[in-house]
PDB file of C-alpha atoms in Angstrom:
ATOM      1  CA  MET A 925     -60.835 -30.410  79.375  1.00 63.00           C
ATOM      2  CA  LEU A 926     -58.358 -32.070  81.570  1.00 62.00           C
ATOM      3  CA  ALA A 927     -57.759 -34.538  78.809  1.00 58.00           C
ATOM      4  CA  ALA A 928     -57.022 -31.703  76.393  1.00 57.00           C
ATOM      5  CA  LYS A 929     -54.473 -30.153  78.778  1.00 60.00           C
ATOM      6  CA  ILE A 930     -52.741 -33.494  79.262  1.00 62.00           C
ATOM      7  CA  PHE A 931     -52.692 -34.022  75.528  1.00 59.00           C
ATOM      8  CA  LEU A 932     -51.205 -30.606  74.853  1.00 57.00           C
ATOM      9  CA  SER A 933     -48.639 -31.045  77.645  1.00 59.00           C
ATOM     10  CA  GLY A 934     -47.541 -34.295  76.090  1.00 59.00           C
ATOM     11  CA  LEU A 935     -47.088 -32.608  72.739  1.00 52.00           C
ATOM     12  CA  PHE A 936     -45.120 -29.847  74.390  1.00 53.00           C
ATOM     13  CA  LEU A 937     -42.862 -32.332  76.155  1.00 52.00           C
ATOM     14  CA  LYS A 938     -42.431 -34.241  72.917  1.00 51.00           C
ATOM     15  CA  ALA A 939     -41.487 -31.033  71.090  1.00 47.00           C
ATOM     16  CA  GLU A 940     -38.796 -30.164  73.661  1.00 47.00           C
ATOM     17  CA  SER A 941     -37.193 -33.520  73.181  1.00 50.00           C
ATOM     18  CA  SER A 942     -36.510 -32.969  69.461  1.00 51.00           C
ATOM     19  CA  PRO A 943     -32.833 -32.094  68.759  1.00 54.00           C
ATOM     20  CA  ALA A 944     -33.469 -28.786  66.964  1.00 51.00           C
ATOM     21  CA  ILE A 945     -35.726 -27.445  69.684  1.00 52.00           C
ATOM     22  CA  SER A 946     -33.408 -28.625  72.438  1.00 52.00           C
ATOM     23  CA  LEU A 947     -30.504 -26.792  70.777  1.00 50.00           C
ATOM     24  CA  ALA A 948     -32.516 -23.584  70.425  1.00 50.00           C
ATOM     25  CA  LEU A 949     -33.641 -23.750  74.040  1.00 49.00           C
ATOM     26  CA  ALA A 950     -30.049 -24.306  75.188  1.00 51.00           C
ATOM     27  CA  GLU A 951     -28.852 -21.235  73.281  1.00 53.00           C
ATOM     28  CA  ASP A 952     -31.606 -19.112  74.781  1.00 51.00           C
ATOM     29  CA  ALA A 953     -30.729 -20.364  78.266  1.00 52.00           C
ATOM     30  CA  GLY A 954     -27.267 -18.696  78.047  1.00 52.00           C
ATOM     31  CA  LYS A 955     -28.698 -15.280  77.093  1.00 52.00           C
ATOM     32  CA  PRO A 956     -29.871 -12.850  79.760  1.00 53.00           C
ATOM     33  CA  ARG A 957     -33.585 -12.393  79.962  1.00 52.00           C
ATOM     34  CA  VAL A 958     -34.898  -8.875  79.575  1.00 49.00           C
ATOM     35  CA  SER A 959     -38.128  -8.062  81.251  1.00 51.00           C
ATOM     36  CA  GLN A 960     -40.618  -5.579  79.856  1.00 49.00           C
ATOM     37  CA  GLY A 961     -39.588  -1.985  80.449  1.00 48.00           C
ATOM     38  CA  GLU A 962     -35.844  -2.616  80.745  1.00 53.00           C
ATOM     39  CA  GLY A 963     -33.778  -1.350  77.845  1.00 51.00           C
ATOM     40  CA  VAL A 964     -30.560  -3.000  76.828  1.00 48.00           C
ATOM     41  CA  THR A 965     -27.776  -0.391  76.832  1.00 53.00           C
ATOM     42  CA  PRO A 966     -24.285  -1.085  75.611  1.00 54.00           C
ATOM     43  CA  GLU A 967     -21.616  -0.576  78.243  1.00 61.00           C
ATOM     44  CA  ARG A 968     -20.354   2.996  77.993  1.00 70.00           C
ATOM     45  CA  PRO A 969     -17.698   4.644  80.090  1.00 70.00           C
ATOM     46  CA  SER A 970     -19.137   6.911  82.681  1.00 88.00           C
ATOM     47  CA  LEU A 971     -18.512  10.626  82.674  1.00 87.00           C
ATOM     48  CA  GLN A 972     -16.473  10.244  85.854  1.00 89.00           C
ATOM     49  CA  SER A 973     -14.100   7.678  84.304  1.00 90.00           C
ATOM     50  CA  LEU A 974     -13.659   9.904  81.241  1.00 91.00           C
ATOM     51  CA  LYS A 975     -12.742  12.858  83.466  1.00 91.00           C
ATOM     52  CA  GLU A 976     -10.275  10.691  85.386  1.00 92.00           C
ATOM     53  CA  ARG A 977      -8.684   9.540  82.145  1.00 93.00           C
ATOM     54  CA  GLU A 978      -8.479  13.119  80.856  1.00 93.00           C
ATOM     55  CA  LEU A 979      -6.823  14.216  84.100  1.00 94.00           C
ATOM     56  CA  ALA A 980      -4.314  11.359  83.895  1.00 94.00           C
ATOM     57  CA  LEU A 981      -3.476  12.259  80.285  1.00 95.00           C
ATOM     58  CA  HIS A 982      -3.087  15.925  81.212  1.00 95.00           C
ATOM     59  CA  THR A 983      -0.761  15.010  84.090  1.00 95.00           C
ATOM     60  CA  ARG A 984       1.286  12.766  81.814  1.00 96.00           C
ATOM     61  CA  GLU A 985       1.532  15.543  79.220  1.00 96.00           C
ATOM     62  CA  GLN A 986       2.832  17.964  81.866  1.00 96.00           C
ATOM     63  CA  GLU A 987       5.434  15.416  82.993  1.00 96.00           C
ATOM     64  CA  ILE A 988       6.608  14.959  79.411  1.00 95.00           C
ATOM     65  CA  ARG A 989       6.885  18.726  78.884  1.00 95.00           C
ATOM     66  CA  LYS A 990       8.863  19.064  82.108  1.00 95.00           C
ATOM     67  CA  LYS A 991      11.279  16.331  81.017  1.00 94.00           C
ATOM     68  CA  GLU A 992      11.640  17.944  77.582  1.00 94.00           C
ATOM     69  CA  GLU A 993      12.507  21.243  79.276  1.00 94.00           C
ATOM     70  CA  GLU A 994      15.106  19.440  81.389  1.00 93.00           C
ATOM     71  CA  LEU A 995      16.614  17.919  78.239  1.00 93.00           C
ATOM     72  CA  VAL A 996      17.142  21.257  76.459  1.00 93.00           C
ATOM     73  CA  PRO A 997      20.177  22.325  78.549  1.00 93.00           C
ATOM     74  CA  LEU A 998      21.579  18.804  78.383  1.00 93.00           C
ATOM     75  CA  LYS A 999      21.283  18.849  74.606  1.00 94.00           C
ATOM     76  CA  LYS A1000      23.037  22.224  74.520  1.00 94.00           C
ATOM     77  CA  ASP A1001      25.859  20.875  76.715  1.00 95.00           C
ATOM     78  CA  ILE A1002      26.258  17.834  74.482  1.00 96.00           C
ATOM     79  CA  GLU A1003      26.425  20.011  71.373  1.00 96.00           C
ATOM     80  CA  GLU A1004      29.075  22.209  73.023  1.00 96.00           C
ATOM     81  CA  LYS A1005      31.112  19.161  74.031  1.00 96.00           C
ATOM     82  CA  LEU A1006      30.848  17.792  70.485  1.00 96.00           C
ATOM     83  CA  GLY A1007      32.117  21.105  69.159  1.00 95.00           C
ATOM     84  CA  GLU A1008      35.043  21.003  71.569  1.00 96.00           C
ATOM     85  CA  LEU A1009      35.814  17.408  70.624  1.00 96.00           C
ATOM     86  CA  ASN A1010      35.738  18.253  66.917  1.00 96.00           C
ATOM     87  CA  GLU A1011      38.086  21.171  67.526  1.00 96.00           C
ATOM     88  CA  LEU A1012      40.452  18.951  69.532  1.00 96.00           C
ATOM     89  CA  GLN A1013      40.358  16.323  66.820  1.00 96.00           C
ATOM     90  CA  MET A1014      41.276  18.913  64.199  1.00 96.00           C
ATOM     91  CA  ARG A1015      44.134  20.176  66.380  1.00 96.00           C
ATOM     92  CA  LEU A1016      45.402  16.635  66.971  1.00 96.00           C
ATOM     93  CA  THR A1017      45.257  15.897  63.251  1.00 96.00           C
ATOM     94  CA  SER A1018      47.200  19.077  62.576  1.00 95.00           C
ATOM     95  CA  TYR A1019      49.801  18.181  65.221  1.00 95.00           C
ATOM     96  CA  ALA A1020      50.126  14.650  63.860  1.00 95.00           C
ATOM     97  CA  LYS A1021      50.663  16.008  60.360  1.00 95.00           C
ATOM     98  CA  ALA A1022      53.262  18.492  61.592  1.00 94.00           C
ATOM     99  CA  LEU A1023      54.996  15.749  63.571  1.00 94.00           C
ATOM    100  CA  ALA A1024      55.089  13.456  60.535  1.00 94.00           C
ATOM    101  CA  GLU A1025      56.561  16.253  58.422  1.00 93.00           C
ATOM    102  CA  ARG A1026      59.122  17.001  61.112  1.00 93.00           C
ATOM    103  CA  GLU A1027      60.021  13.324  61.381  1.00 93.00           C
ATOM    104  CA  GLU A1028      60.414  13.109  57.615  1.00 91.00           C
ATOM    105  CA  ALA A1029      62.627  16.200  57.656  1.00 91.00           C
ATOM    106  CA  MET A1030      64.767  14.677  60.408  1.00 92.00           C
ATOM    107  CA  LYS A1031      65.008  11.456  58.456  1.00 89.00           C
ATOM    108  CA  ASP A1032      66.078  13.414  55.390  1.00 88.00           C
ATOM    109  CA  THR A1033      68.610  15.311  57.505  1.00 91.00           C
ATOM    110  CA  LYS A1034      70.016  12.067  58.902  1.00 91.00           C
ATOM    111  CA  MET A1035      70.161  10.586  55.416  1.00 89.00           C
ATOM    112  CA  ALA A1036      71.914  13.685  54.102  1.00 91.00           C
ATOM    113  CA  HIS A1037      74.430  13.387  56.933  1.00 92.00           C
ATOM    114  CA  LEU A1038      75.055   9.684  56.152  1.00 90.00           C
ATOM    115  CA  VAL A1039      75.459  10.465  52.462  1.00 92.00           C
ATOM    116  CA  GLU A1040      78.028  13.173  53.281  1.00 94.00           C
ATOM    117  CA  LEU A1041      79.815  10.826  55.662  1.00 93.00           C
ATOM    118  CA  TYR A1042      80.128   7.957  53.153  1.00 92.00           C
ATOM    119  CA  THR A1043      80.995  10.323  50.315  1.00 93.00           C
ATOM    120  CA  ALA A1044      83.861  11.771  52.379  1.00 94.00           C
ATOM    121  CA  MET A1045      85.303   8.274  53.058  1.00 93.00           C
ATOM    122  CA  GLU A1046      87.627   6.461  50.793  1.00 95.00           C
ATOM    123  CA  PRO A1047      85.504   4.245  48.490  1.00 94.00           C
ATOM    124  CA  GLY A1048      87.214   1.030  49.701  1.00 94.00           C
ATOM    125  CA  LYS A1049      86.497   1.726  53.377  1.00 95.00           C
ATOM    126  CA  ALA A1050      82.924   2.819  52.587  1.00 94.00           C
ATOM    127  CA  ALA A1051      82.377  -0.416  50.609  1.00 95.00           C
ATOM    128  CA  ALA A1052      83.754  -2.549  53.470  1.00 95.00           C
ATOM    129  CA  ILE A1053      81.444  -0.878  56.007  1.00 94.00           C
ATOM    130  CA  MET A1054      78.391  -1.023  53.715  1.00 94.00           C
ATOM    131  CA  GLU A1055      78.834  -4.750  53.193  1.00 94.00           C
ATOM    132  CA  LYS A1056      78.043  -5.173  56.900  1.00 95.00           C
ATOM    133  CA  LEU A1057      74.878  -3.002  56.825  1.00 94.00           C
ATOM    134  CA  LYS A1058      71.339  -4.036  55.941  1.00 95.00           C
ATOM    135  CA  MET A1059      70.600  -4.018  52.230  1.00 94.00           C
ATOM    136  CA  GLU A1060      67.823  -1.397  52.626  1.00 93.00           C
ATOM    137  CA  THR A1061      70.189   1.006  54.395  1.00 92.00           C
ATOM    138  CA  VAL A1062      72.918   0.571  51.778  1.00 94.00           C
ATOM    139  CA  VAL A1063      70.460   1.147  48.952  1.00 94.00           C
ATOM    140  CA  LEU A1064      69.022   4.288  50.602  1.00 92.00           C
ATOM    141  CA  ILE A1065      72.469   5.780  51.173  1.00 94.00           C
ATOM    142  CA  LEU A1066      73.721   5.012  47.656  1.00 94.00           C
ATOM    143  CA  ARG A1067      70.460   6.238  46.142  1.00 92.00           C
ATOM    144  CA  HIS A1068      71.017   9.704  47.610  1.00 92.00           C
ATOM    145  CA  MET A1069      74.699   9.856  46.575  1.00 93.00           C
ATOM    146  CA  LYS A1070      75.962  11.317  43.360  1.00 93.00           C
ATOM    147  CA  GLY A1071      76.451   8.665  40.688  1.00 91.00           C
ATOM    148  CA  LYS A1072      80.253   8.930  40.596  1.00 94.00           C
ATOM    149  CA  SER A1073      80.666   8.404  44.376  1.00 93.00           C
ATOM    150  CA  ALA A1074      78.097   5.569  44.474  1.00 94.00           C
ATOM    151  CA  GLY A1075      79.728   3.873  41.468  1.00 94.00           C
ATOM    152  CA  ALA A1076      83.175   4.004  43.109  1.00 94.00           C
ATOM    153  CA  ILE A1077      81.846   2.366  46.291  1.00 95.00           C
ATOM    154  CA  ILE A1078      79.830  -0.325  44.458  1.00 95.00           C
ATOM    155  CA  SER A1079      82.847  -1.213  42.323  1.00 94.00           C
ATOM    156  CA  LEU A1080      84.855  -2.018  45.435  1.00 95.00           C
ATOM    157  CA  MET A1081      82.166  -4.251  47.027  1.00 95.00           C
ATOM    158  CA  LYS A1082      82.159  -8.023  46.707  1.00 94.00           C
ATOM    159  CA  PRO A1083      80.644  -8.875  43.294  1.00 94.00           C
ATOM    160  CA  GLU A1084      77.563 -10.603  44.791  1.00 95.00           C
ATOM    161  CA  MET A1085      76.824  -7.668  47.093  1.00 93.00           C
ATOM    162  CA  GLY A1086      77.423  -5.132  44.334  1.00 93.00           C
ATOM    163  CA  ALA A1087      75.035  -7.008  42.021  1.00 94.00           C
ATOM    164  CA  GLN A1088      72.305  -7.076  44.692  1.00 94.00           C
ATOM    165  CA  VAL A1089      72.730  -3.365  45.387  1.00 93.00           C
ATOM    166  CA  VAL A1090      72.519  -2.474  41.689  1.00 94.00           C
ATOM    167  CA  GLU A1091      69.421  -4.669  41.294  1.00 94.00           C
ATOM    168  CA  LYS A1092      67.698  -3.011  44.274  1.00 92.00           C
ATOM    169  CA  LEU A1093      68.635   0.453  43.026  1.00 92.00           C
ATOM    170  CA  SER A1094      67.165  -0.304  39.605  1.00 92.00           C
ATOM    171  CA  GLN A1095      63.876  -1.431  41.206  1.00 91.00           C
ATOM    172  CA  MET A1096      63.452   1.762  43.239  1.00 82.00           C
ATOM    173  CA  LYS A1097      61.295   4.537  41.938  1.00 67.00           C
TER     174      LYS A1097
END
């Protein structure tokens, strides 16, 4: 019988040395062994940890609600300020428009005064003075004059200047 045990042990040792069996034994070595009577249970959170998590979530929810309540008056203030800013912007736009109209009226008044001034002058003196002014100013003044007065002044200007003035007047709309 001893011979039989030795023989079987040799076979067993021989079997463990084969590559397939060695690989299978190595894989089993890494797995935990379960003894009879022990059940394998997947890891589940305990009731205590679930209650703690629920409490933390509830606390967080209360904090968020509190912050939302704090934001309501701030939002109202911002909306009021925006309303005030919009109103101020509308008033400023209105003032700017009124100022531009007033400026234009003053410009027209000044131009009307210049037109009267140059119309009242002798055409020769008006032509001599206009020859020393900027071309844009001369054209604006003559444009607002009656044709007869403007023609008399242009006729007494130097021919080159008169030609430039007539050309500029013809290009104006």
